[in-house]
Each structure stands twice: as C-alpha cells, then as structure tokens.
mmCIF file of C-alpha atoms and ligand atoms in Angstrom:
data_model
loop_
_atom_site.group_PDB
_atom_site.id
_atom_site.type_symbol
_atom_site.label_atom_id
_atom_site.label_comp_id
_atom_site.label_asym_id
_atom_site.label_seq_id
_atom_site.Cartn_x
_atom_site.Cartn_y
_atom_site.Cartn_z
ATOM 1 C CA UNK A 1 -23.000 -4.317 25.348
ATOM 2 C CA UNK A 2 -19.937 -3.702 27.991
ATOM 3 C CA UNK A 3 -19.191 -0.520 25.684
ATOM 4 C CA UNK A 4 -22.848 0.449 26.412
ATOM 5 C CA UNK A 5 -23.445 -0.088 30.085
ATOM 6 C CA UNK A 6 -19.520 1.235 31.081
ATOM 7 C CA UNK A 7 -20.975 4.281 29.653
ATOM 8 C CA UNK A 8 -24.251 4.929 31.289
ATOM 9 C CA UNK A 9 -26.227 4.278 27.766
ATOM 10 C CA UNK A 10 -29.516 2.426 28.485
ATOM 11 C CA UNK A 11 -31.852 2.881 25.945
ATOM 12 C CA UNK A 12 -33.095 -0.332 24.430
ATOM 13 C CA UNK A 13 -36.177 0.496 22.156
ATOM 14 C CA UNK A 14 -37.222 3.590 20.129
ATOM 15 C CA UNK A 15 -40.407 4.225 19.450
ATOM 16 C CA UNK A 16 -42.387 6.659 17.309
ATOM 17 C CA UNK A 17 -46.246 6.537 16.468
ATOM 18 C CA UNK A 18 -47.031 9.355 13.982
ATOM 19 C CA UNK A 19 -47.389 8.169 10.527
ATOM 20 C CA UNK A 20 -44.599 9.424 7.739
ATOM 21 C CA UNK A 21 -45.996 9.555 4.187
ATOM 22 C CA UNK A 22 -44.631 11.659 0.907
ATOM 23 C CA UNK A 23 -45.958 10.507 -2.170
ATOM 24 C CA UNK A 24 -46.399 13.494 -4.476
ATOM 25 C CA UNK A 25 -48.260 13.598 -7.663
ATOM 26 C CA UNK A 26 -45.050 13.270 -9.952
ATOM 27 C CA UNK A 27 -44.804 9.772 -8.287
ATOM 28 C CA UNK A 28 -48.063 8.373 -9.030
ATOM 29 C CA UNK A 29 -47.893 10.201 -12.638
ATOM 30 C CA UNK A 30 -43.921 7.910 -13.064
ATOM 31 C CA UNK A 31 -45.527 5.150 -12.230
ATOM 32 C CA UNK A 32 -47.804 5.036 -14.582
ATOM 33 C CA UNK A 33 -45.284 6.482 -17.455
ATOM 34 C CA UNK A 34 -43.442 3.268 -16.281
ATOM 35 C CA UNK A 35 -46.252 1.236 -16.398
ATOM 36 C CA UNK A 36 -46.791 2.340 -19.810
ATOM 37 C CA UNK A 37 -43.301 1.365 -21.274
ATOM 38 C CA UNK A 38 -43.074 -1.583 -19.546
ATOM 39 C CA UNK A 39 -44.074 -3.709 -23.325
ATOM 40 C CA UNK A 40 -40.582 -2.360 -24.041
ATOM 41 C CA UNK A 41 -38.608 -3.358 -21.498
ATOM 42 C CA UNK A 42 -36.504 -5.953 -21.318
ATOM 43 C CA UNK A 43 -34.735 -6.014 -18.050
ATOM 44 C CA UNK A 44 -35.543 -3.806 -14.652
ATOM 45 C CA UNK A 45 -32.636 -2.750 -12.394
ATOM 46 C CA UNK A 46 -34.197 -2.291 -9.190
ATOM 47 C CA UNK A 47 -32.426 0.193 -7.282
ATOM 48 C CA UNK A 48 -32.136 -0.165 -3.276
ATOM 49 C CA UNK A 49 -29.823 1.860 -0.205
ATOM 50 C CA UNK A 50 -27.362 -0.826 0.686
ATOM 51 C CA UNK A 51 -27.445 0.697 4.152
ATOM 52 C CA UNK A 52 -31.177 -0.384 4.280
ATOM 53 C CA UNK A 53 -31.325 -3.636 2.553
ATOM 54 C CA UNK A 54 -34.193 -4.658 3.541
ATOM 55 C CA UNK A 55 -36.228 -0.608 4.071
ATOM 56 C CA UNK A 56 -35.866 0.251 0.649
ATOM 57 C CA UNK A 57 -37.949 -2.591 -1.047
ATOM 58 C CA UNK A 58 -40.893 -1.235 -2.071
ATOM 59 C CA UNK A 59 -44.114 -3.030 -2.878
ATOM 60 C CA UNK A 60 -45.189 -0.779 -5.673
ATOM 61 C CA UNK A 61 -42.163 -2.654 -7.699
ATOM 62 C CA UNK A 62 -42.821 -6.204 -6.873
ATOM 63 C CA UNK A 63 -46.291 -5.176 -8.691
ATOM 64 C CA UNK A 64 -44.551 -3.084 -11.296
ATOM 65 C CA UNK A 65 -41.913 -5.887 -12.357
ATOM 66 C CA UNK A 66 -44.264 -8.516 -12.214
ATOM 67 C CA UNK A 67 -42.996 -11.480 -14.403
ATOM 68 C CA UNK A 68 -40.073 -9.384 -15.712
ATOM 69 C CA UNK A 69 -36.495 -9.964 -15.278
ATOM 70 C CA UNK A 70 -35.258 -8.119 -12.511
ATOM 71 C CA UNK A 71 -31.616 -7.406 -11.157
ATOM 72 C CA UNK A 72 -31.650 -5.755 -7.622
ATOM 73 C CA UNK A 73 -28.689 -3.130 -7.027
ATOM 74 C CA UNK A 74 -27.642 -2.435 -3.927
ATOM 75 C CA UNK A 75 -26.246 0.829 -4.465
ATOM 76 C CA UNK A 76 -24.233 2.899 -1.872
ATOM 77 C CA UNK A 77 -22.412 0.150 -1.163
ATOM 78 C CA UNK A 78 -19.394 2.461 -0.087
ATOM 79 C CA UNK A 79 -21.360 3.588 2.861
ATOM 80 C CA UNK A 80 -22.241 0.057 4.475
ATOM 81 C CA UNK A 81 -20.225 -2.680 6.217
ATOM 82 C CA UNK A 82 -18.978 -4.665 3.760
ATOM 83 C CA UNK A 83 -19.833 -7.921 5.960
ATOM 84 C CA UNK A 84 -23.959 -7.243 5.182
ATOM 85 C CA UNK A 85 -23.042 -8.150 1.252
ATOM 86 C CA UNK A 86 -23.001 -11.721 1.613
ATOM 87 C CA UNK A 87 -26.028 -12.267 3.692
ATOM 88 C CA UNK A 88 -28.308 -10.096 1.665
ATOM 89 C CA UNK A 89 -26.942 -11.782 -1.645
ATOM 90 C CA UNK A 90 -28.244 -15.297 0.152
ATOM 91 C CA UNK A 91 -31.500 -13.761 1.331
ATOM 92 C CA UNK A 92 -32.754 -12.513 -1.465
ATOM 93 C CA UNK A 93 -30.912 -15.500 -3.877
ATOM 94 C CA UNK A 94 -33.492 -17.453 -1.268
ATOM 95 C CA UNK A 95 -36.179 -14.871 -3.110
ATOM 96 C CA UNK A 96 -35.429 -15.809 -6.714
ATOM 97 C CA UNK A 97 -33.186 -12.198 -6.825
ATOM 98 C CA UNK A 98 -30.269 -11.719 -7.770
ATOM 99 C CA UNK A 99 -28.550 -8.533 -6.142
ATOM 100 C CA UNK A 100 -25.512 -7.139 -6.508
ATOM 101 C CA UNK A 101 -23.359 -3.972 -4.833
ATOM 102 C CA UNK A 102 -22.343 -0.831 -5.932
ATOM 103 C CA UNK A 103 -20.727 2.573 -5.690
ATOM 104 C CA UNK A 104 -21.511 4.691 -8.357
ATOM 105 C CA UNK A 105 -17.874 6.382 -8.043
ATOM 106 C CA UNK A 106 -16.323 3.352 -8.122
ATOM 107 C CA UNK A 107 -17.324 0.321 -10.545
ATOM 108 C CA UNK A 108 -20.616 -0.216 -12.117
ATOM 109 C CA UNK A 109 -19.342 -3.130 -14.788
ATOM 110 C CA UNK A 110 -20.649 -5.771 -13.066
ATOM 111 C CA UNK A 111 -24.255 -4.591 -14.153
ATOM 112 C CA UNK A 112 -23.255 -3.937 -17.725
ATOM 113 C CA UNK A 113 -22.041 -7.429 -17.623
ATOM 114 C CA UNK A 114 -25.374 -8.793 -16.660
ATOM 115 C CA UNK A 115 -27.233 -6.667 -19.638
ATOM 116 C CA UNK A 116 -24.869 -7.597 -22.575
ATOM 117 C CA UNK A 117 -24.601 -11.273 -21.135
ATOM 118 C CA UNK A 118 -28.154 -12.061 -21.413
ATOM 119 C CA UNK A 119 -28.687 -9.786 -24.506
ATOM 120 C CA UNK A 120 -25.527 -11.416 -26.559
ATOM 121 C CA UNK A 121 -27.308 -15.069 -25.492
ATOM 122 C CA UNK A 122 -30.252 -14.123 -27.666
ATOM 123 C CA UNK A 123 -28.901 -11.552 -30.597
ATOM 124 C CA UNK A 124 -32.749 -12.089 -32.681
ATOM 125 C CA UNK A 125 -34.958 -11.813 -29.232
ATOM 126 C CA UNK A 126 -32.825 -8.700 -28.091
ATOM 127 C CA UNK A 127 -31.452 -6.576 -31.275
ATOM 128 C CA UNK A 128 -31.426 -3.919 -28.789
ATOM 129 C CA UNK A 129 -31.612 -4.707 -24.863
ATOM 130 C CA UNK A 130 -33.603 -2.028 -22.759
ATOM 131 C CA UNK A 131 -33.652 -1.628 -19.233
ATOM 132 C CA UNK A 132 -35.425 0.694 -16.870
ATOM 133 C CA UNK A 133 -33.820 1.629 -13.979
ATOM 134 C CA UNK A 134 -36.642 2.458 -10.618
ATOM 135 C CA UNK A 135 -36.474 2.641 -7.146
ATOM 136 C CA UNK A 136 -37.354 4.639 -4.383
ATOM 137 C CA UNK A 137 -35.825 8.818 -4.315
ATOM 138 C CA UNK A 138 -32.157 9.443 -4.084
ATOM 139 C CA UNK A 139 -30.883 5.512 -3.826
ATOM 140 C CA UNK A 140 -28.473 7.065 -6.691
ATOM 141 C CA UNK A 141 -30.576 5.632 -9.596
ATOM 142 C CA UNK A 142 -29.552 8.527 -12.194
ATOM 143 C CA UNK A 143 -25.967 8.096 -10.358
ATOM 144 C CA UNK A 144 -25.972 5.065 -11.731
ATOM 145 C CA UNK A 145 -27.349 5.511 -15.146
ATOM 146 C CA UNK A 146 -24.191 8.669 -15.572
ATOM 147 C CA UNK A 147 -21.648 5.641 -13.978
ATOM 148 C CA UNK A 148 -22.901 2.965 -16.436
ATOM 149 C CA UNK A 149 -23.159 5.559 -19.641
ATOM 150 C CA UNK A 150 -19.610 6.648 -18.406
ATOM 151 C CA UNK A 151 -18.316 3.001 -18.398
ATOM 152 C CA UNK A 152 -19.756 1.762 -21.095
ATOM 153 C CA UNK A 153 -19.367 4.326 -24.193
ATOM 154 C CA UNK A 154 -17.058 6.731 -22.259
ATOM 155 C CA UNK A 155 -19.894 9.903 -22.561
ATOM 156 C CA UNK A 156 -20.551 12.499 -20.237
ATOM 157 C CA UNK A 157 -23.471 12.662 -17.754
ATOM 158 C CA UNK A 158 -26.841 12.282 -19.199
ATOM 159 C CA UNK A 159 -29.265 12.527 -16.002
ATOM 160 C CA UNK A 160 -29.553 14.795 -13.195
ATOM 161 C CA UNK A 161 -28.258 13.895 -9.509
ATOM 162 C CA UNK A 162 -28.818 15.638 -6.271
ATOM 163 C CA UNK A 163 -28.113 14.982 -2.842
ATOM 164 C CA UNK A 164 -32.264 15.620 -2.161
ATOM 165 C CA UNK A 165 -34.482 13.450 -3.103
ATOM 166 C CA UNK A 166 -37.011 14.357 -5.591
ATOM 167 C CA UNK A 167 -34.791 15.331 -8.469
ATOM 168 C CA UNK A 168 -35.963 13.365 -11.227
ATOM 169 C CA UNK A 169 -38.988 14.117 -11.738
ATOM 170 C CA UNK A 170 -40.383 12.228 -14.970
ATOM 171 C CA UNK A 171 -39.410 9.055 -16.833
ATOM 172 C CA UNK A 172 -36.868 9.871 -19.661
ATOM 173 C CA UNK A 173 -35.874 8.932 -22.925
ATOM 174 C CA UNK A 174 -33.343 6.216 -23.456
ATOM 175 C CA UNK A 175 -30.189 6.592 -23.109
ATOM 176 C CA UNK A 176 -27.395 4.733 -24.714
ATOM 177 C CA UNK A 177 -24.950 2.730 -22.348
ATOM 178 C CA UNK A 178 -23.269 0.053 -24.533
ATOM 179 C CA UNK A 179 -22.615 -0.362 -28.522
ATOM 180 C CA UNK A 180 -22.622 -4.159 -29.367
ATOM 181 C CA UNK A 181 -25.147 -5.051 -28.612
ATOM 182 C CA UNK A 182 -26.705 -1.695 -27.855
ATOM 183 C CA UNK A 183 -28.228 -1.568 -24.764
ATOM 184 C CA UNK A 184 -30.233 1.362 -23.478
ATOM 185 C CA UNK A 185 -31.206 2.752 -19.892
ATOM 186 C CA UNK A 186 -34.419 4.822 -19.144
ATOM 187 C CA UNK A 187 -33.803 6.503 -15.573
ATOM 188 C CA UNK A 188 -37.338 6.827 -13.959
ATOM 189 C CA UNK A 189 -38.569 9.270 -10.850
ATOM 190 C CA UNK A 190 -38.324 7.636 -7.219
ATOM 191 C CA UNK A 191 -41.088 6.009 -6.134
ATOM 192 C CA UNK A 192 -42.125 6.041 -2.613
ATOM 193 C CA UNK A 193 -44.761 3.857 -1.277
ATOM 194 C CA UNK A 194 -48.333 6.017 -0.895
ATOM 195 C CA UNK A 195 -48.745 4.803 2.657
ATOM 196 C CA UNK A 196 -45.585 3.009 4.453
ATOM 197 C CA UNK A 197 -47.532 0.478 6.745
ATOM 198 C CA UNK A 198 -44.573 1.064 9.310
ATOM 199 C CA UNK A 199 -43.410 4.026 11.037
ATOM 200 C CA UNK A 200 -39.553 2.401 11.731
ATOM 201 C CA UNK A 201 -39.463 1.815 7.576
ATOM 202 C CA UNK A 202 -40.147 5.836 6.830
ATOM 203 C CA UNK A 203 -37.939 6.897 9.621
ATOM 204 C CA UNK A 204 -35.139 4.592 8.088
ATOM 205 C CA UNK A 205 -36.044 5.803 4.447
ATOM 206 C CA UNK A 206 -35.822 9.099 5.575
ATOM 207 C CA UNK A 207 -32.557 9.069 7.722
ATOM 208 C CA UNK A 208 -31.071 8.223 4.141
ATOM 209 C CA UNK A 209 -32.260 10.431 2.331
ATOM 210 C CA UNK A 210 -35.310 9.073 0.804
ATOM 211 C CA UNK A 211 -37.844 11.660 1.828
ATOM 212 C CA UNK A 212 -38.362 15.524 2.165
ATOM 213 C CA UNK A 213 -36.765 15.868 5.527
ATOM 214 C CA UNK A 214 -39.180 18.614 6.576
ATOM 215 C CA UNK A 215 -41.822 16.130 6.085
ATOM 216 C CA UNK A 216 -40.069 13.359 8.622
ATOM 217 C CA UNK A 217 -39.367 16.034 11.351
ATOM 218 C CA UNK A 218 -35.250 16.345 11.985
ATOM 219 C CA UNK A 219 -35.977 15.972 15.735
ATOM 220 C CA UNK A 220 -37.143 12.061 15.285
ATOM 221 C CA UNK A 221 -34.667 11.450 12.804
ATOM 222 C CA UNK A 222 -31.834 12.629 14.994
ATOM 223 C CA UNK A 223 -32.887 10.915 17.893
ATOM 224 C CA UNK A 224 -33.741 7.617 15.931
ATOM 225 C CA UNK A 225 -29.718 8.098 14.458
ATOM 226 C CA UNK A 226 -28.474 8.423 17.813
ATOM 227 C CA UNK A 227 -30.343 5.669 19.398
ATOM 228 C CA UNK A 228 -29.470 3.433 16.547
ATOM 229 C CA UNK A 229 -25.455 4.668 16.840
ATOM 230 C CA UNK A 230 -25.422 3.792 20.684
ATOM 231 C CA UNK A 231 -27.187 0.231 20.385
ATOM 232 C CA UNK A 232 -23.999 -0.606 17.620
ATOM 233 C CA UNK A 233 -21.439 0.567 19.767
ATOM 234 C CA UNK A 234 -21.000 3.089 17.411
ATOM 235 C CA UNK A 235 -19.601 5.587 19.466
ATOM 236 C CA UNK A 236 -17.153 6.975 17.476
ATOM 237 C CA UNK A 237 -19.631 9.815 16.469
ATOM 238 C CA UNK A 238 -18.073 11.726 19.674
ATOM 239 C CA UNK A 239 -14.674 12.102 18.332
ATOM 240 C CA UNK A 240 -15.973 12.879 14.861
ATOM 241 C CA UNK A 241 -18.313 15.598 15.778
ATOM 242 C CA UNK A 242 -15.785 16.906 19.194
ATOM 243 C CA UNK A 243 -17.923 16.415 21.844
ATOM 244 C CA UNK A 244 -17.248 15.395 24.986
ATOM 245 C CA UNK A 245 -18.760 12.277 25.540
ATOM 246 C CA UNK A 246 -21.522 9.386 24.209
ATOM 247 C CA UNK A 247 -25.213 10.148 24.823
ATOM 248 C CA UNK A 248 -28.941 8.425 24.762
ATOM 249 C CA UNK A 249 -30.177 11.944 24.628
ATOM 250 C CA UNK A 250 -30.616 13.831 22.248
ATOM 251 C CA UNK A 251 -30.813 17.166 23.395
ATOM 252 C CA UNK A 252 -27.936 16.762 25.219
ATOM 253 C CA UNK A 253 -26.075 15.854 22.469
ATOM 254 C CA UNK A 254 -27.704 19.073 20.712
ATOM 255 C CA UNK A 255 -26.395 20.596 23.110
ATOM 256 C CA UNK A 256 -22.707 19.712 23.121
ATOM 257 C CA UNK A 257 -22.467 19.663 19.270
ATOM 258 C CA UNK A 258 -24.055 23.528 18.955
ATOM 259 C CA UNK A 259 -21.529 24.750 20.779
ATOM 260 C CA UNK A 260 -19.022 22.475 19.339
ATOM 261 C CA UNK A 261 -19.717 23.583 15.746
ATOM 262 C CA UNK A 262 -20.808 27.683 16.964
ATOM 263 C CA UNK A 263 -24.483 26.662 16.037
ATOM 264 C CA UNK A 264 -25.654 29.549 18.183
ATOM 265 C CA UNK A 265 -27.922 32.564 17.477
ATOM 266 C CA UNK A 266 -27.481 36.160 18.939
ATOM 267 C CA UNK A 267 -27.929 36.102 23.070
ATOM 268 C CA UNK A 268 -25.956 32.481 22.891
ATOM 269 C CA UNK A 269 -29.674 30.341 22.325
ATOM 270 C CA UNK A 270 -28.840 27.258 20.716
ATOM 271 C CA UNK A 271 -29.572 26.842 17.066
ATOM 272 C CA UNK A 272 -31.160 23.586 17.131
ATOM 273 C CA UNK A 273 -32.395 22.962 13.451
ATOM 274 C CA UNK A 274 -28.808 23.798 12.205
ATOM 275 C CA UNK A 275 -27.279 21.807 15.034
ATOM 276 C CA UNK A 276 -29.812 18.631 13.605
ATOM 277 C CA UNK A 277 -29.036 19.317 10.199
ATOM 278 C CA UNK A 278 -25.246 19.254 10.762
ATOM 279 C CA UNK A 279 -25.762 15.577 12.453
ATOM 280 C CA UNK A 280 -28.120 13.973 9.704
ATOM 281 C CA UNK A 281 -25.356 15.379 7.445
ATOM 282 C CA UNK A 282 -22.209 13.922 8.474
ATOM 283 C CA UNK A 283 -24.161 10.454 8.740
ATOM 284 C CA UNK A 284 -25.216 10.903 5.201
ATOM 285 C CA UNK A 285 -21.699 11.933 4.176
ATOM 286 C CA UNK A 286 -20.786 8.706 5.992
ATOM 287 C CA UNK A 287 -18.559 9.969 8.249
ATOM 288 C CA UNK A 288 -19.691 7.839 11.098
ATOM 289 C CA UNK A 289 -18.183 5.154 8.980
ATOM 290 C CA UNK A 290 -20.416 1.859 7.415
ATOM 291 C CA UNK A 291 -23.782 1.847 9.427
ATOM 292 C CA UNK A 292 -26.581 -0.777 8.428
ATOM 293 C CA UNK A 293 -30.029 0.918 9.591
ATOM 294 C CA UNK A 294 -32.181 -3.077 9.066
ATOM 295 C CA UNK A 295 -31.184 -5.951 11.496
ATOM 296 C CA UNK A 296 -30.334 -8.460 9.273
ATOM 297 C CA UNK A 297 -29.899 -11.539 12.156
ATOM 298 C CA UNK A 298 -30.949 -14.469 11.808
ATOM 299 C CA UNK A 299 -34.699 -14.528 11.432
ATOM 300 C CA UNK A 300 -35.155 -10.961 11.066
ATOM 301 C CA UNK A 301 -35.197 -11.100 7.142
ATOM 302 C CA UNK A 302 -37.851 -13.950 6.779
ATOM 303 C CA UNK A 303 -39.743 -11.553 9.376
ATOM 304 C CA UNK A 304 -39.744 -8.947 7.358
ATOM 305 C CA UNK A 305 -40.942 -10.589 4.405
ATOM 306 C CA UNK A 306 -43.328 -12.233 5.892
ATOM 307 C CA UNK A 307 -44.885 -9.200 7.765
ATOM 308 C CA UNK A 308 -44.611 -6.892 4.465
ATOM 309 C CA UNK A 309 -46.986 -9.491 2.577
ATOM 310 C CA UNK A 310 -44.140 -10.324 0.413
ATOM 311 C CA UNK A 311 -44.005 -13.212 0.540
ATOM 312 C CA UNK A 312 -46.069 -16.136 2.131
ATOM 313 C CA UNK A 313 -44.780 -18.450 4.876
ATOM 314 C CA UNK A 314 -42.914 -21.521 4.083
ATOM 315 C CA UNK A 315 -43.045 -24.650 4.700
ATOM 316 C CA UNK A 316 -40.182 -26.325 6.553
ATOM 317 C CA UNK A 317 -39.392 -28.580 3.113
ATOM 318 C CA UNK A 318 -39.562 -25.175 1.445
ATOM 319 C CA UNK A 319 -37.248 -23.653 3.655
ATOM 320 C CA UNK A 320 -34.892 -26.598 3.725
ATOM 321 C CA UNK A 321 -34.527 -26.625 -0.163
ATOM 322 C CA UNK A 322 -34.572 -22.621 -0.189
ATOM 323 C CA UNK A 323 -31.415 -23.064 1.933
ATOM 324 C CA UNK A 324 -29.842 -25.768 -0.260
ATOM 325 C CA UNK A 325 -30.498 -23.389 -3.130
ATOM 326 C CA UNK A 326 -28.388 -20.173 -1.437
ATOM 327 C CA UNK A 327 -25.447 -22.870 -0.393
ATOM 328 C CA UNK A 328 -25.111 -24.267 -3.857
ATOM 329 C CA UNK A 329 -25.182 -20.452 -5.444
ATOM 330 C CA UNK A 330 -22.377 -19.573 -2.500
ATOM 331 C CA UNK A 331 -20.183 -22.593 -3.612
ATOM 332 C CA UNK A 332 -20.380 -21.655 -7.346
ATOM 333 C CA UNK A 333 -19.751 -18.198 -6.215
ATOM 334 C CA UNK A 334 -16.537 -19.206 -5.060
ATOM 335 C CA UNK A 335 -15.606 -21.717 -7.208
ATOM 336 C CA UNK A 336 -15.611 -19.023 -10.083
ATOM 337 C CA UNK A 337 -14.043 -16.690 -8.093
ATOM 338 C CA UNK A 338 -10.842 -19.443 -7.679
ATOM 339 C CA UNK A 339 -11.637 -19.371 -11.293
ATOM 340 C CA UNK A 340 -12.318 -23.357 -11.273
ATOM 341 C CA UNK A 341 -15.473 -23.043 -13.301
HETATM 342 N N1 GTP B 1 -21.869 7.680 -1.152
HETATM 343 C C1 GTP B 1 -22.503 7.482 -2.301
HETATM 344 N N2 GTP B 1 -23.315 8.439 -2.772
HETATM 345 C C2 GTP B 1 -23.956 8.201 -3.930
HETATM 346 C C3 GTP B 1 -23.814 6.994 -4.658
HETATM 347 N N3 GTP B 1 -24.599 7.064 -5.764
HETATM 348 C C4 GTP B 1 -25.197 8.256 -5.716
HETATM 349 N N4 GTP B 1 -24.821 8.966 -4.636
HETATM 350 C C5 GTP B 1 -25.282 10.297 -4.217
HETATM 351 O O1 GTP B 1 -26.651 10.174 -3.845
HETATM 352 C C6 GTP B 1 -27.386 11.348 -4.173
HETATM 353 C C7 GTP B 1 -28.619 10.981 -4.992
HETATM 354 O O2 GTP B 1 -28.196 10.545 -6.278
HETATM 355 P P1 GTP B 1 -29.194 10.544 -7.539
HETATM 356 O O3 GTP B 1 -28.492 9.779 -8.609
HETATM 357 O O4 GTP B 1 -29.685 11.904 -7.848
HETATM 358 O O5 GTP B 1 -30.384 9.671 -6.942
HETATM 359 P P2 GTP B 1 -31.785 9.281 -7.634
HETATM 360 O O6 GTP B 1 -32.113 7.918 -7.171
HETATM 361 O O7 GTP B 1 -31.711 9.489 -9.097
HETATM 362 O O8 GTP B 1 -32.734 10.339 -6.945
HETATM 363 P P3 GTP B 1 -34.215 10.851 -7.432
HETATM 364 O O9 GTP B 1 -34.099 11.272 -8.861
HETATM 365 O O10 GTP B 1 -34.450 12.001 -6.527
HETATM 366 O O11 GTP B 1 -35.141 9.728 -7.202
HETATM 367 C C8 GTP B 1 -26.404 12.261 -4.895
HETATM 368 O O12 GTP B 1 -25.910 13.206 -3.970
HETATM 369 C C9 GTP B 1 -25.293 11.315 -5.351
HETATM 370 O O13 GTP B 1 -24.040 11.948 -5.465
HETATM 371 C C10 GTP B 1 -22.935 5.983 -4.124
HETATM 372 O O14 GTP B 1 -22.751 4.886 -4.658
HETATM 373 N N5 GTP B 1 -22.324 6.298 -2.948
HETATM 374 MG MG1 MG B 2 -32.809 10.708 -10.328
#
C-alpha cells in the first residue's frame, strides 16, 4: 500500500463490461466424444492454471465428472507463488477434491502415484486403469500427458503442445503411461465454458492463455495485467521491461516500453499491438515472477463458489465440520511428511 501511494499509483478497481466468449465447434463436438467414453473411464484428471485457482474451474466438468473419481491438477505450478499451494489444497479438500501441483518440466510422479495406488488396491475391478485428462485450452493438459508418458515408461512425446490455445483439437486414443498395472491416458480438447457468466473470469482466462487473444482484445488484457501488477506491489515489471518508472496507465506504459524495445513503425508512430504483445508475453513467460490472478483471502473462495452455483451455502455446523475436515487432512499431511505415519 506505502509502495503504491509513494508512487502516485491510485487505481483501486478495474472494470470491463463487454462480454468475452470462445467456444468453437471442436469444443462442443470434445465434449461430447468425452461424454461418450466416459463408461470407460476410470479416473478424470482435471486440469486447472495454478495462477488462477479458482478462474479455471469450469462448470461444464463438474457436469462431465459427475459421480466419477476426480483428481484436480494444478498445473503451472512453476509460475505461481508457492504460498497459494496450501490454501487451495484446504479449499478445495473442504470441496471433497483432492488437488495437487505441478510443472510439467519438472515432476509429474505424484499423479502416477495416485493412478497405480488406487488401481493396485483393486487388481480384478481395474485390470487396466484409464484416465482422461480435460480442462480448459492450454492449462498444459497434453504437457502433462508427454511428462507422465515420459516418467512412467521412459517414451517420447505422444500429444501435441503449443503455447496457443486451441491445439488439440479432438479426443485421442489412449496412450500408455505405466506397465504394472497398465494405466492409460486419453488427452481431450480444452473446453471453455459457452458463455462465462463473468467478464473478470474471461479476462483472467485469457491473460493466461486460455483464449484466442484476438477474441479478448490485447488492449483490456494489458491494462487488466497492469492494474493487477500495481495493486500487488508488483512493480518489478519496470526493471524487467527498462522503463523508467511504475504506471496505472496503460498507454503510458505503451509508451515507454515501445520505445524501450524499438516497437516503432516508419515516421517514429508507436507500434502498439507489438508493444501489447511483447507485455502479455513476458507475463506468460513468467518473467514478472509468481503472480496469482484470483484473490484467494479469506472469504473470497466460499464467494466464489457460492456465486458460480457450485456449490450451495452452508450451514454454520457444515462449515464448522468442513473446517475440522481440512485441519485433520493438514495434520496427516504433515505427519507423513515427518514420515510418522
Ligand atoms: N511454465 C509452464 N508452462 C507449461 C507447463 N505445462 C505446459 N506448459 C506450456 O503451456 C503451453 C500449453 O501446453 P499444452 O500442453 O499444449 O496445453 P493443452 O492444455 O494441451 O492445450 P490445448 O490442447 O490447446 O487445450 C505450452 O507452451 C507448454 O509448453 C508448466 O507446467 N509450466
Ligand atoms: Mg492439448
């Protein structure tokens, strides 16, 4: 807050009323391929962007897994604070889901360990153990299919990746990820919502990468970015992009960066798409360092779920033993980690 007002940044709300929708036909057509193979599934690994916990659920799933066993993956885990892991864990343990962490370039075990764990329990119910991996576009869901295939029988990348979203565009065959007991993956298109109720969700869905940014409009994106940078104290963007100094607006800081990075067009006029593409960039490239996008205080989460339908309100018992339920998962949590149990 000092950091803030010492530095002439004001701006306390953002704001943005036009609606932001992409739901092309290869997403309705993948969900109902998934629906289809559902019979056959045994677990779902519900893909999220750790850097927007609670922006990247996606109501079409919670009808999609129904009764089904579900494991939530917070992937890009590498790209936010570190400190967000533990709360989300006991908000959605509060849910009934477990969720877990990762970086595709890094470790992915802890998911196999789930799969062959509960397969291995049950060797006649699961002779083979099947899992389809969803979520919405570019949360690194074939990422993590490659990481897991990689990890568990040492082969060589069997789905397509891309830094746009969009890239898998059908569900696909299964592919093999452990030997005893064999477990397969089928890696599935993202799945947007067909109409985001909120504006704030799309604009956060987008600023990572989850929709066609043509479609969100750079301009609002940037701005959002900046706005969101400023009320974190985040203001280390202005040594990593070179310019002078912090900003609440965003033309200014157009400004400074286009002539930082030479994003000018004959006659010296300022290149402003480039200049806005070179910004959304190095936040996506996480060079701004760990940024969460959802306020996760205290509150906020039970807000969100209540105000998204998923879930309806509880009662103060319910709350009270939903609580008891988290603490009791923390302190096993850490009891195995000391390695006591
Ligand atoms: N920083 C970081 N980047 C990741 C991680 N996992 C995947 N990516 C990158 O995210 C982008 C999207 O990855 P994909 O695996 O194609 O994502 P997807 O969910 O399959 O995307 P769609 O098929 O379009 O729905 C790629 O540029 C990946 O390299 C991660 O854990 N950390
Ligand atoms: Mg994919």
């Amino acid at each position: 807050m000092a950091v803030r007002a010492s530095l002439n940044l004001t701006r306390t709300s953002f704001t943005h009323e036009a609606t932001i929708n992409w739901f092309p036909g290869h997403m309705a057509k993948g969900l109902k391929q998934m629906r289809d193979q559902m019979r056959t599934i045994d677990l779902i690994i519900e893909t999220r962007d750790a850097r927007i916990p609670l922006s990247s659920i996606n109501m079409e799933f919670e009808r999609l897994v129904g009764s089904k066993d579900r494991l939530v993956v917070y992937n890009k885990a590498d790209l936010a604070p570190i400190e967000i892991q533990r709360t989300v864990q006991e908000e959605m343990a509060k849910r009934q889901q477990r969720a877990i962490f990762t970086d595709t370039n890094k470790s992915v075990s802890q998911i196999l360990d789930v799969a062959v764990d509960i397969a291995r329990r049950d060797p006649v119910k699961y002779p083979q153990f099947s899992i389809m991996v969803v979520g919405m576009p570019n949360v690194g869901k074939s990422s993590l299919i490659n990481a897991l295939r990689r990890t568990g029988v040492n082969r060589g990348k069997a789905a397509s990746t891309g830094a746009k979203p969009g890239v898998t565009r059908a569900v696909s065959s299964k592919i093999k990820v452990f030997d005893k007991p064999p477990v397969y993956l089928l890696d599935t298109p993202g799945v947007m919502m067909p109409h985001i109720p909120d504006t704030m969700t799309a604009i956060k869905v987008a600023l990572t990468g989850g929709i066609k940014d043509n479609i969100a409009d750079e301009s609002v994106l940037a701005d959002y970015l900046l706005f969101r940078l400023n009320r974190l104290d985040h203001i280390n963007y202005c040594q990593t992009l070179g310019i002078e100094r912090p900003t609440d607006d965003i033309n200014e800081l157009v400004d400074m960066l286009a002539r930082k990075i030479g994003a000018l067009r004959h006659g010296g006029e300022i290149d402003t798409d480039k200049t806005l593409q070179f910004f959304l960039k190095a936040f996506r490239q996480g060079r701004f360092g760990r940024i969460c996008l959802d306020d996760l205080d205290e509150g906020a989460v039970d807000e969100f779920f209540k105000s998204s339908l998923l879930e309806p309100p509880m009662s103060k018992n319910q709350g009270q033993k939903a609580k008891r339920a988290a603490q009791r998962l923390r302190s096993l949590e850490r009891a195995k980690a000391k390695g006591l149990i």
